[in-house]
Coordinates of C-alpha atoms in Angstrom, one line a residue:
M14 CA -0.1 0.0 -0.1
D15 CA 1.1 3.5 -0.8
N16 CA 1.7 5.4 2.3
L17 CA 3.5 8.5 3.7
D18 CA 6.5 6.4 4.6
Y19 CA 8.9 9.2 5.1
G20 CA 11.1 10.3 7.9
I21 CA 11.6 14.1 8.7
I22 CA 15.0 15.6 9.3
G23 CA 15.5 19.3 10.1
N24 CA 17.2 22.1 12.1
C25 CA 14.5 24.5 13.0
K26 CA 15.2 26.5 9.8
S27 CA 14.0 24.1 7.2
A28 CA 13.4 20.4 6.9
A29 CA 13.3 17.5 4.4
L30 CA 11.4 14.3 4.0
V31 CA 13.3 11.0 3.3
S32 CA 11.4 8.0 1.8
K33 CA 11.8 4.6 3.4
N34 CA 14.1 3.9 0.4
G35 CA 16.3 6.7 1.3
S36 CA 15.2 9.2 -1.4
V37 CA 14.7 12.9 -0.5
D38 CA 11.5 13.7 -2.1
W39 CA 10.7 17.0 -0.3
C40 CA 13.0 19.8 0.7
C41 CA 12.5 23.6 0.7
L42 CA 15.6 25.9 1.1
P43 CA 16.8 28.0 2.6
Q44 CA 13.7 28.0 5.0
F45 CA 10.5 26.0 5.4
D46 CA 8.3 28.1 3.1
S47 CA 10.8 28.6 0.4
P48 CA 10.2 27.1 -3.0
S49 CA 11.0 23.4 -3.1
V50 CA 14.4 22.2 -4.4
F51 CA 13.3 18.6 -4.3
G52 CA 9.6 18.1 -4.9
K53 CA 9.0 14.6 -6.1
L54 CA 6.3 14.3 -3.4
L55 CA 4.1 16.7 -5.4
D56 CA 5.0 15.3 -8.9
D57 CA 6.6 11.9 -9.6
N58 CA 7.9 13.0 -13.0
I59 CA 9.2 16.6 -12.8
G60 CA 9.4 17.2 -8.9
G61 CA 13.0 16.3 -8.4
S62 CA 14.6 14.0 -5.8
F63 CA 17.9 12.7 -4.4
G64 CA 18.0 8.9 -4.0
F65 CA 20.1 5.7 -4.2
E66 CA 19.6 2.8 -6.7
V67 CA 20.7 -0.7 -5.6
D68 CA 19.8 -4.1 -7.2
D69 CA 17.0 -6.3 -5.9
S70 CA 19.4 -8.3 -3.5
Y71 CA 19.4 -5.4 -1.1
Q72 CA 17.0 -5.1 1.8
I73 CA 16.2 -1.5 3.0
T74 CA 15.4 -0.7 6.5
Q75 CA 15.1 2.7 8.4
K76 CA 15.1 4.1 11.9
Y77 CA 16.1 7.0 13.9
I78 CA 19.1 7.1 16.1
E79 CA 17.4 7.0 19.6
N80 CA 16.5 10.3 21.1
T81 CA 17.7 12.2 17.9
V82 CA 16.2 13.2 14.6
I83 CA 19.2 11.6 12.6
L84 CA 17.7 9.2 10.2
V85 CA 19.4 6.0 9.3
T86 CA 18.6 4.1 6.1
K87 CA 20.5 0.7 6.0
F88 CA 21.0 -1.0 2.7
S89 CA 22.1 -4.8 3.1
N90 CA 22.1 -7.9 1.1
G91 CA 23.8 -9.8 3.8
L92 CA 27.5 -9.3 2.7
D93 CA 27.4 -5.7 1.3
V94 CA 26.2 -3.3 3.8
F95 CA 26.1 0.5 4.1
E96 CA 24.0 3.2 5.9
V97 CA 22.9 6.6 4.9
R98 CA 22.8 8.8 8.0
D99 CA 20.7 11.9 7.1
F100 CA 20.5 15.1 9.2
M101 CA 20.4 18.8 9.0
P102 CA 23.2 20.3 11.2
R103 CA 22.0 21.9 14.4
Y104 CA 24.0 22.7 17.6
Y105 CA 24.7 25.3 20.1
K106 CA 27.4 27.9 19.5
S107 CA 28.7 30.5 21.8
A108 CA 26.7 33.6 22.8
G109 CA 23.4 31.8 22.8
S110 CA 23.2 31.2 19.0
Y111 CA 22.7 27.9 17.1
H112 CA 24.6 26.7 14.0
A113 CA 21.7 25.7 11.7
P114 CA 22.7 26.4 8.0
P115 CA 20.2 25.9 5.2
E116 CA 21.7 22.4 4.2
F117 CA 21.4 18.7 4.8
I118 CA 24.2 16.1 5.1
R119 CA 24.0 12.6 3.9
Y120 CA 26.8 10.7 5.8
I121 CA 27.5 7.4 4.0
K122 CA 28.6 4.8 6.7
Y123 CA 30.5 1.9 5.3
I124 CA 29.6 -1.3 7.1
S125 CA 31.0 -4.4 5.2
G126 CA 31.5 -6.1 1.7
K127 CA 31.6 -4.2 -1.4
P128 CA 28.2 -2.4 -1.9
T129 CA 27.6 -0.9 -5.2
V130 CA 25.1 2.0 -5.6
K131 CA 23.9 4.5 -8.3
V132 CA 23.0 8.0 -7.1
N133 CA 20.1 9.7 -8.5
Y134 CA 20.8 13.4 -8.0
N135 CA 17.9 15.5 -9.6
P136 CA 17.3 18.8 -8.0
K137 CA 14.4 20.8 -9.5
L138 CA 14.6 24.5 -8.2
E139 CA 11.8 26.9 -7.6
Y140 CA 9.0 24.2 -7.5
A141 CA 10.2 22.9 -10.8
K142 CA 8.9 25.8 -12.6
G143 CA 11.5 26.0 -15.3
E144 CA 14.5 24.0 -16.3
T145 CA 17.2 23.3 -13.7
K146 CA 20.8 22.7 -15.2
T147 CA 23.4 21.2 -13.3
Y148 CA 27.1 21.5 -13.8
V149 CA 30.3 20.0 -12.3
K150 CA 32.8 22.5 -10.9
N151 CA 36.2 21.8 -9.2
D152 CA 34.9 21.9 -5.6
F153 CA 31.1 21.2 -6.0
I154 CA 28.2 20.4 -8.4
V155 CA 26.0 23.4 -8.9
S156 CA 22.4 23.3 -10.1
L157 CA 20.7 26.5 -11.4
T158 CA 17.6 27.9 -12.9
D159 CA 17.0 31.3 -14.2
N160 CA 13.6 30.8 -15.8
E161 CA 11.4 33.3 -13.9
L162 CA 13.7 33.6 -10.8
F163 CA 17.5 32.9 -10.4
D164 CA 18.3 30.2 -7.9
T165 CA 21.3 27.9 -7.2
L166 CA 21.9 24.8 -5.0
F167 CA 25.3 23.2 -4.3
L168 CA 26.3 19.7 -3.9
Y169 CA 29.6 18.9 -2.1
T170 CA 30.9 15.3 -1.9
D171 CA 34.0 13.1 -1.7
F172 CA 32.8 10.8 -4.5
K173 CA 33.8 11.4 -8.0
K174 CA 31.5 14.3 -9.1
D175 CA 31.4 13.3 -12.9
K176 CA 30.2 9.7 -11.8
I177 CA 27.3 11.2 -9.8
V178 CA 26.0 13.6 -12.6
D179 CA 26.3 10.7 -15.1
G180 CA 24.4 8.2 -12.9
E181 CA 27.3 5.7 -12.9
D182 CA 27.8 2.9 -10.3
L183 CA 29.7 3.7 -7.3
E184 CA 31.5 1.2 -5.2
I185 CA 31.6 1.9 -1.5
K186 CA 34.7 0.8 0.2
S187 CA 34.9 3.5 3.1
D188 CA 32.8 6.2 4.6
H189 CA 31.8 9.0 2.3
F190 CA 29.4 12.2 2.3
F191 CA 27.1 14.4 0.4
L192 CA 26.3 17.9 1.5
V193 CA 23.5 19.8 -0.1
G194 CA 23.4 23.4 0.6
Y195 CA 21.6 26.5 -0.4
H196 CA 24.9 28.5 -0.2
E197 CA 28.3 28.1 -1.7
K198 CA 30.7 27.2 1.2
L199 CA 33.7 29.4 2.1
F200 CA 35.6 26.2 3.2
V201 CA 35.1 23.2 1.1
P202 CA 33.7 20.5 3.4
S203 CA 35.8 17.1 4.1
L204 CA 34.7 13.7 5.5
E205 CA 36.3 15.0 8.9
T206 CA 34.3 18.2 9.0
V207 CA 31.0 16.3 8.2
V208 CA 31.7 13.8 10.9
L209 CA 32.2 16.6 13.3
E210 CA 28.9 18.2 12.4
Y211 CA 27.2 14.7 12.7
E212 CA 28.5 14.3 16.3
R213 CA 27.7 17.8 17.4
T214 CA 24.2 17.5 16.0
K215 CA 23.7 14.1 17.7
V216 CA 24.9 15.6 21.1
Y217 CA 22.4 18.6 20.6
W218 CA 19.4 16.3 20.2
L219 CA 20.5 14.0 23.0
N220 CA 20.8 16.9 25.4
W221 CA 17.5 18.2 24.2
M222 CA 15.9 15.0 25.1
E223 CA 17.5 14.8 28.3
R224 CA 15.8 18.0 29.4
T225 CA 12.4 16.4 28.2
T226 CA 10.1 15.1 30.9
T227 CA 9.8 11.2 30.8
F228 CA 6.8 9.1 31.6
K229 CA 6.4 5.4 32.6
S230 CA 4.2 4.5 29.7
Y231 CA 4.3 5.5 26.0
N232 CA 7.6 7.4 26.6
K233 CA 9.0 6.4 23.1
Q234 CA 6.0 7.7 21.4
I235 CA 5.9 11.0 23.5
A236 CA 9.6 11.5 22.8
R237 CA 9.3 11.1 19.0
S238 CA 6.3 13.3 18.9
A239 CA 8.2 16.0 21.0
M240 CA 11.2 15.9 18.8
T241 CA 8.9 16.2 15.6
L242 CA 7.1 19.2 17.2
K243 CA 10.6 20.8 17.9
L244 CA 11.4 20.3 14.1
L245 CA 8.3 22.3 13.3
S246 CA 9.4 25.4 15.1
Y247 CA 11.2 28.2 13.3
D248 CA 14.0 29.5 15.4
K249 CA 14.4 32.8 13.9
T250 CA 11.0 34.2 14.9
G251 CA 9.6 31.5 17.3
A252 CA 6.7 30.7 14.8
V253 CA 5.6 26.9 14.8
L254 CA 4.4 25.5 11.5
A255 CA 1.3 23.2 11.2
A256 CA 3.3 20.9 9.0
I257 CA 6.3 21.0 6.5
T258 CA 4.3 20.3 3.4
T259 CA 1.8 21.7 1.1
S260 CA -1.1 20.2 -0.8
L261 CA -1.0 16.7 0.5
P262 CA -4.7 15.7 0.1
E263 CA -7.2 14.7 2.9
T264 CA -8.4 12.1 0.3
I265 CA -6.7 10.8 -2.8
G266 CA -7.8 12.5 -6.1
E267 CA -9.9 15.3 -4.2
V268 CA -9.3 19.0 -4.0
R269 CA -9.1 19.3 -0.2
N270 CA -5.3 20.0 -0.1
W271 CA -3.8 23.1 1.5
D272 CA -0.4 24.8 2.2
Y273 CA 0.4 24.2 5.9
R274 CA 3.8 25.8 6.0
F275 CA 2.5 28.7 8.2
C276 CA 1.8 29.4 11.8
W277 CA -1.7 29.0 12.8
I278 CA -2.2 30.8 16.2
R279 CA -4.4 27.9 17.4
D280 CA -2.1 25.0 16.3
A281 CA 1.0 26.8 17.6
S282 CA -0.3 27.9 20.9
M283 CA -1.6 24.2 21.4
V284 CA 1.9 22.9 20.5
I285 CA 3.7 25.5 22.9
K286 CA 1.4 24.5 25.7
V287 CA 2.3 20.9 25.3
I288 CA 6.0 21.4 24.8
S289 CA 6.3 23.7 27.9
S290 CA 4.6 21.0 29.9
L291 CA 7.5 18.8 28.8
G292 CA 10.0 21.3 30.3
H293 CA 11.1 23.3 27.3
K294 CA 11.1 26.9 28.0
N295 CA 13.1 28.4 24.9
M296 CA 10.5 27.4 22.5
A297 CA 7.8 28.9 24.6
K298 CA 9.7 32.1 25.1
R299 CA 10.5 32.5 21.3
Y300 CA 6.9 32.0 20.4
L301 CA 5.7 34.5 23.1
K302 CA 8.0 36.9 21.4
F303 CA 6.4 36.1 18.0
I304 CA 2.9 36.7 19.4
I305 CA 4.0 40.1 21.1
N306 CA 5.5 41.2 17.9
L307 CA 2.4 40.6 16.1
M308 CA 0.2 42.5 18.6
P309 CA 2.0 46.0 19.0
D310 CA -1.2 47.9 19.6
K311 CA -4.0 47.4 22.0
D312 CA -6.7 46.7 19.5
E313 CA -7.7 43.6 17.6
K314 CA -5.1 43.0 15.1
L315 CA -4.7 39.3 15.4
Q316 CA -5.3 37.1 12.3
I317 CA -5.7 33.4 12.6
M318 CA -2.4 32.6 11.0
Y319 CA 0.7 34.4 9.8
G320 CA 3.8 33.5 7.7
I321 CA 6.6 32.1 9.7
N322 CA 8.4 35.5 9.5
G323 CA 5.2 37.3 10.5
E324 CA 3.9 37.9 7.2
K325 CA 0.2 38.9 7.1
K326 CA -0.7 38.5 3.5
L327 CA -0.7 34.8 2.4
T328 CA -2.3 34.9 -1.0
E329 CA -3.3 31.4 -2.3
E330 CA -1.9 30.4 -5.9
F331 CA -2.1 27.3 -7.8
L332 CA 1.1 25.6 -9.2
E333 CA -0.6 24.2 -12.3
H334 CA 2.6 22.7 -13.8
L335 CA 2.7 20.1 -10.9
S336 CA 0.4 17.1 -11.0
G337 CA -0.1 16.8 -7.2
Y338 CA 0.4 14.1 -4.7
K339 CA -0.7 10.8 -6.5
G340 CA -2.4 13.0 -9.1
S341 CA -4.4 15.1 -6.5
S342 CA -4.4 18.6 -7.9
P343 CA -4.4 21.5 -7.3
V344 CA -1.0 22.1 -5.8
R345 CA -1.3 25.4 -3.7
I346 CA 1.0 27.8 -2.2
G347 CA -0.3 30.4 0.2
N348 CA -3.5 29.9 2.1
A349 CA -6.6 32.0 1.7
A350 CA -7.8 31.1 5.2
Y351 CA -5.7 34.0 6.5
K352 CA -8.5 36.3 5.9
Q353 CA -11.1 34.2 8.0
K354 CA -12.5 35.2 11.3
Q355 CA -12.3 32.5 14.0
N356 CA -13.2 33.5 17.5
D357 CA -11.7 30.6 19.2
I358 CA -8.0 31.7 18.7
F359 CA -8.3 34.1 21.6
G360 CA -9.3 31.4 24.0
I361 CA -6.5 29.1 22.9
L362 CA -3.9 31.9 23.1
M363 CA -5.0 33.0 26.5
D364 CA -5.0 29.3 27.8
M365 CA -1.4 29.1 26.6
I366 CA -0.5 32.3 28.3
Y367 CA -1.9 31.1 31.5
Q368 CA -0.2 27.7 31.4
L369 CA 3.2 29.4 30.7
L370 CA 2.7 31.9 33.7
L371 CA 1.8 28.7 35.7
N372 CA 4.6 26.5 34.6
F373 CA 7.4 29.1 34.6
N374 CA 6.3 31.1 37.5
N375 CA 7.9 34.5 37.4
D376 CA 10.6 33.3 34.9
V377 CA 8.6 34.8 32.0
E378 CA 10.0 38.0 30.4
D379 CA 7.5 40.5 29.1
G380 CA 5.0 40.2 31.9
E381 CA 3.7 43.6 31.1
S382 CA 3.2 42.8 27.4
L383 CA 1.3 39.6 28.5
W384 CA -1.0 41.6 30.8
N385 CA -1.5 44.1 28.0
I386 CA -2.3 41.2 25.7
T387 CA -4.6 39.7 28.3
K388 CA -6.6 42.9 28.7
G389 CA -6.9 43.2 24.9
I390 CA -8.2 39.7 24.4
V391 CA -11.0 40.3 27.0
W392 CA -12.0 43.4 25.2
V393 CA -12.1 41.7 21.9
V394 CA -14.1 38.8 23.2
N395 CA -16.4 41.1 25.0
K396 CA -17.1 42.9 21.8
H397 CA -17.4 40.0 19.5
W398 CA -18.4 36.7 21.3
Q399 CA -22.0 37.0 20.3
E400 CA -21.1 37.1 16.5
P401 CA -20.9 34.0 14.3
D402 CA -17.5 33.0 12.8
K403 CA -15.9 30.4 10.5
G404 CA -15.0 28.1 13.3
I405 CA -12.0 25.8 14.0
W406 CA -12.6 23.8 10.8
E407 CA -12.4 26.9 8.7
F408 CA -15.6 26.4 6.8
R409 CA -15.3 28.8 3.6
S410 CA -19.2 29.3 3.4
E411 CA -21.4 31.5 5.7
D412 CA -20.5 32.1 9.4
Q413 CA -22.2 30.3 12.1
H414 CA -22.5 30.2 15.9
F415 CA -20.2 27.4 16.4
T416 CA -20.2 25.8 19.8
F417 CA -16.4 25.4 20.0
S418 CA -15.9 29.1 19.2
K419 CA -18.2 30.2 22.0
V420 CA -16.6 27.8 24.5
L421 CA -13.2 29.2 23.6
C422 CA -14.5 32.7 24.1
W423 CA -15.6 31.6 27.5
T424 CA -12.0 30.1 28.0
A425 CA -10.3 33.3 27.1
V426 CA -12.3 35.1 29.9
D427 CA -11.8 32.3 32.3
K428 CA -8.0 32.3 31.8
A429 CA -7.7 35.9 31.8
I430 CA -9.4 35.9 35.3
K431 CA -6.8 33.4 36.5
V432 CA -3.9 35.5 34.9
A433 CA -5.2 38.6 36.7
K434 CA -5.2 36.6 40.1
L435 CA -1.7 35.2 39.4
L436 CA -0.5 38.9 38.6
G437 CA -2.3 40.4 41.5
K438 CA -4.6 42.5 39.2
T439 CA -8.0 42.6 40.8
T440 CA -9.7 45.7 39.5
K441 CA -11.3 44.1 36.6
L442 CA -12.3 40.8 38.1
A443 CA -16.0 41.5 38.9
R444 CA -16.7 42.7 35.3
W445 CA -14.9 39.8 33.8
Q446 CA -16.6 37.3 36.0
L447 CA -20.0 38.7 35.0
L448 CA -18.9 38.3 31.2
E449 CA -17.7 34.6 31.8
E450 CA -21.1 33.7 33.4
A451 CA -23.0 35.2 30.5
I452 CA -21.1 33.3 27.9
K453 CA -21.5 30.0 29.9
D454 CA -25.2 30.4 30.3
D455 CA -25.6 31.2 26.7
I456 CA -23.7 28.0 25.7
M457 CA -25.5 25.9 28.1
V458 CA -28.8 27.0 26.8
N459 CA -28.1 27.3 22.9
A460 CA -25.5 24.5 22.3
W461 CA -27.3 21.7 23.8
N462 CA -29.7 19.8 21.6
D463 CA -32.3 17.5 23.2
K464 CA -32.8 15.5 20.1
A465 CA -29.2 14.5 19.7
Q466 CA -28.8 14.3 23.5
A467 CA -25.4 16.3 23.0
F468 CA -23.8 19.6 22.7
T469 CA -23.8 20.1 18.9
Q470 CA -21.7 21.8 16.3
S471 CA -23.3 25.0 16.2
Y472 CA -26.4 26.7 17.9
G473 CA -29.7 25.2 16.6
S474 CA -28.0 22.4 14.6
E475 CA -28.3 18.6 15.2
D476 CA -24.9 17.9 13.7
L477 CA -22.1 16.6 15.9
D478 CA -18.6 17.9 15.9
A479 CA -15.5 16.3 17.6
A480 CA -14.1 19.6 18.6
V481 CA -16.9 20.0 21.1
L482 CA -15.2 17.2 23.1
L483 CA -12.5 19.8 24.2
M484 CA -15.2 21.6 26.5
E485 CA -13.9 19.3 29.3
S486 CA -10.3 19.9 28.6
Y487 CA -10.6 23.7 28.8
G488 CA -12.5 23.4 32.1
F489 CA -15.8 24.6 30.8
I490 CA -17.6 21.4 32.1
D491 CA -16.8 18.5 34.5
A492 CA -15.9 15.0 32.8
K493 CA -18.7 13.4 34.9
H494 CA -21.3 16.1 34.2
P495 CA -24.4 14.0 32.5
K496 CA -24.5 16.3 29.6
Y497 CA -20.8 15.9 28.7
V498 CA -21.0 12.0 29.2
S499 CA -23.9 11.9 26.9
T500 CA -22.1 14.1 24.3
V501 CA -19.1 11.9 24.2
K502 CA -21.1 8.9 23.8
A503 CA -23.3 10.5 21.0
I504 CA -20.0 11.5 19.1
G505 CA -18.7 8.0 19.6
R506 CA -21.9 6.6 18.0
D507 CA -22.3 9.0 15.2
L508 CA -18.8 10.1 14.2
S509 CA -16.8 7.0 14.6
N510 CA -16.0 4.7 11.7
D511 CA -14.0 1.5 12.3
G512 CA -12.4 3.2 15.5
L513 CA -11.6 6.4 13.7
L514 CA -13.5 9.7 14.0
Y515 CA -14.7 12.2 11.4
R516 CA -14.4 15.8 12.4
Y517 CA -18.1 16.2 11.5
K518 CA -20.4 14.4 9.0
N519 CA -22.4 17.3 7.7
K520 CA -21.7 18.8 4.2
D521 CA -19.1 21.4 3.9
D522 CA -18.0 23.5 0.9
F523 CA -16.4 20.6 -0.7
G524 CA -19.2 18.0 -0.1
L525 CA -19.0 15.2 2.6
P526 CA -15.9 14.5 4.6
S527 CA -14.4 11.1 3.5
S528 CA -11.3 10.7 5.9
S529 CA -10.6 10.6 9.4
F530 CA -9.0 13.8 11.1
T531 CA -6.4 12.1 13.3
I532 CA -6.5 14.7 16.1
C533 CA -10.2 13.9 16.7
T534 CA -9.7 10.3 17.3
F535 CA -7.0 11.3 20.0
W536 CA -9.7 13.8 21.5
Y537 CA -12.2 11.1 21.6
I538 CA -9.8 8.6 23.4
N539 CA -9.0 11.3 25.9
S540 CA -12.7 12.0 26.5
L541 CA -13.4 8.2 27.0
F542 CA -10.6 8.2 29.6
K543 CA -11.9 11.2 31.4
I544 CA -15.6 9.7 31.7
G545 CA -14.2 6.7 33.2
E546 CA -14.0 4.3 30.2
E547 CA -10.2 3.8 30.9
K548 CA -9.9 0.2 29.4
S549 CA -11.5 1.0 26.2
A550 CA -9.5 4.3 25.9
V551 CA -6.2 2.4 26.4
E552 CA -7.3 -0.3 23.8
Q553 CA -8.3 2.3 21.3
F554 CA -5.1 4.4 21.8
E555 CA -2.9 1.4 21.2
K556 CA -4.7 0.6 18.0
L557 CA -4.3 4.2 16.9
L558 CA -0.6 4.2 17.5
S559 CA -0.3 1.2 15.3
Y560 CA -1.6 3.4 12.3
S561 CA 1.6 5.5 12.3
N562 CA 4.1 5.1 9.7
H563 CA 7.2 2.9 10.2
L564 CA 8.9 5.7 12.3
G565 CA 6.1 6.6 14.5
L566 CA 5.0 9.6 12.5
F567 CA 1.4 10.9 11.8
S568 CA 0.0 13.1 9.1
E569 CA -3.2 15.0 9.4
D570 CA -5.6 12.3 8.3
L571 CA -6.3 8.6 8.1
D572 CA -8.2 6.6 5.5
F573 CA -11.1 4.8 7.4
K574 CA -10.7 1.5 5.5
T575 CA -7.1 1.1 4.6
K576 CA -5.6 3.4 7.6
R577 CA -3.3 5.0 5.0
L578 CA -1.8 8.3 6.1
L579 CA -3.3 11.3 4.3
G580 CA -3.0 15.1 4.4
N581 CA 0.0 17.3 5.2
F582 CA 3.0 15.7 7.1
P583 CA 4.1 15.4 9.8
Q584 CA 1.2 17.2 11.5
A585 CA 1.8 19.3 14.6
Y586 CA -1.9 18.7 15.5
S587 CA -1.6 14.9 15.5
H588 CA 1.5 14.8 17.4
L589 CA 0.5 17.3 20.2
A590 CA -2.7 15.3 20.7
L591 CA -0.7 12.1 20.9
I592 CA 1.3 13.5 23.7
E593 CA -1.6 14.8 25.6
T594 CA -3.4 11.6 25.3
A595 CA -0.3 9.6 26.2
I596 CA 0.4 11.6 29.2
N597 CA -3.2 11.1 30.5
L598 CA -3.0 7.3 29.8
S599 CA 0.4 7.0 31.3
K600 CA -1.2 7.8 34.6
I601 CA -2.6 4.2 34.6
T602 CA 0.3 1.8 35.6
K603 CA 1.1 -1.2 33.4
D604 CA -0.4 -3.4 36.2
E605 CA -3.6 -1.6 36.2
K606 CA -3.7 -2.0 32.3
V607 CA -3.3 -5.6 32.6
K608 CA -5.9 -5.9 35.3
G609 CA -8.3 -3.6 33.4
S610 CA -7.8 -6.0 30.2
L611 CA -8.6 -9.2 32.1
S612 CA -11.7 -7.8 33.9

């Protein structure tokens, strides 16, 4: 079965996807949202890739070096064995900065025998829009395009450069390297310098993981997800990406495909909340700076999403020359959703600010800015909470009174009150508490549907929505409240399909949804656990974990029948929900799990 069998490598500046056969099929340089230099993922024929060809006697296996994001692809026919160790350099330099150049390294580790390999090096710059020409020079191989825009890419190696460009067989008798970089190097790399980069990068990730909280159950999955979320963060500004890809479809052959190489305030704030609970302050501080820089004034100038450098205009375009992933066009760059109004982002942002103040005590710079933002958010919510919006799922049709949006407006005020108490600011409390009560009463009356016996997607609707499960997580309602228990059970009955959940089943702008949104299944498992169905939650969680790819990575969606990974990859949403669910479930000891499964 075709699947998103890729590993991610990266250095918090950019990232690349390496297939289970060792082919780099997606990489944008010099940063995450730059045009692709390898884009086979979006067009098999013209996208461009960098892989290795061996004969059929070889078995290819792949894994990460434990507690790192160094990806090892092993080629073995028993006698002849070598490994490709892929990574993007990242390590700490003096004066608080990081070495994270726009390049990736393929360190060829000789193991045994006389392995023979052909290198397929085929870069296609600027999304393969025009012709990319490749030339052999003294120190490097250079690829360039000057069709619409001028761009270059450099390959350094200690193999014979002519043989690589001509696609000739190479015999591996010792260690070698490839370095693919956006810039021409001032000093020509050697095997020794590459090994040093490798060791330093390895130590960086081992140190990062050592600072990560450990858990008695599911620690391996939590660790891999935490590293993946770290790879989706952009050091320069503190932005966090939803995914590193664009236009991977929710369903093969359909048009539901979007560019996710941007920072959604919702996704990013949820990521930061989870990562800070694992002990990582730097990511949280960088992201707070990003938010503070976006909100320089005291009025409501917060979009739902931004470019990773804070860009506000993300105009959507089609790349019609690319056929799309498995023929699923159009390929989009940019995202028209940036213009949407989604009232839930204020609650999600406020929740994160509260958690950070709680986790890091007084060790948060910019306390005054955060208090300003807090006051600004309550002002905006007070002014707009009664208005309809596009909701968490970004419906492109008419605005509605979405239950999730209303609950998050309540959350914004609830967490603002808690922040005010933490900071000793009490003058506004009475007014804010009245607002909080008014929003809660409105939701309890208008979001509940007697016929569905559940809180529904929007006021006056009978449609169910998995996002409503988060009412309990945000503290709006107790897990044992009869109306919440009834909602969880109704969503399980109505939205579950072979153990996976729909976001919703009602028609949207593109027809009826036909794949499972992975985060929703995690939310449902979490909710089952909270209402006391712990045994069922653990069983369903372990089944869901088995649907990851061979490296434990998840995309945005899953096919109900085949369990194939679909949608953009790897997806921040899926991995943050995995961590949250695993942390909750790891509170049960293994003995209790065994006891539960026998009862």
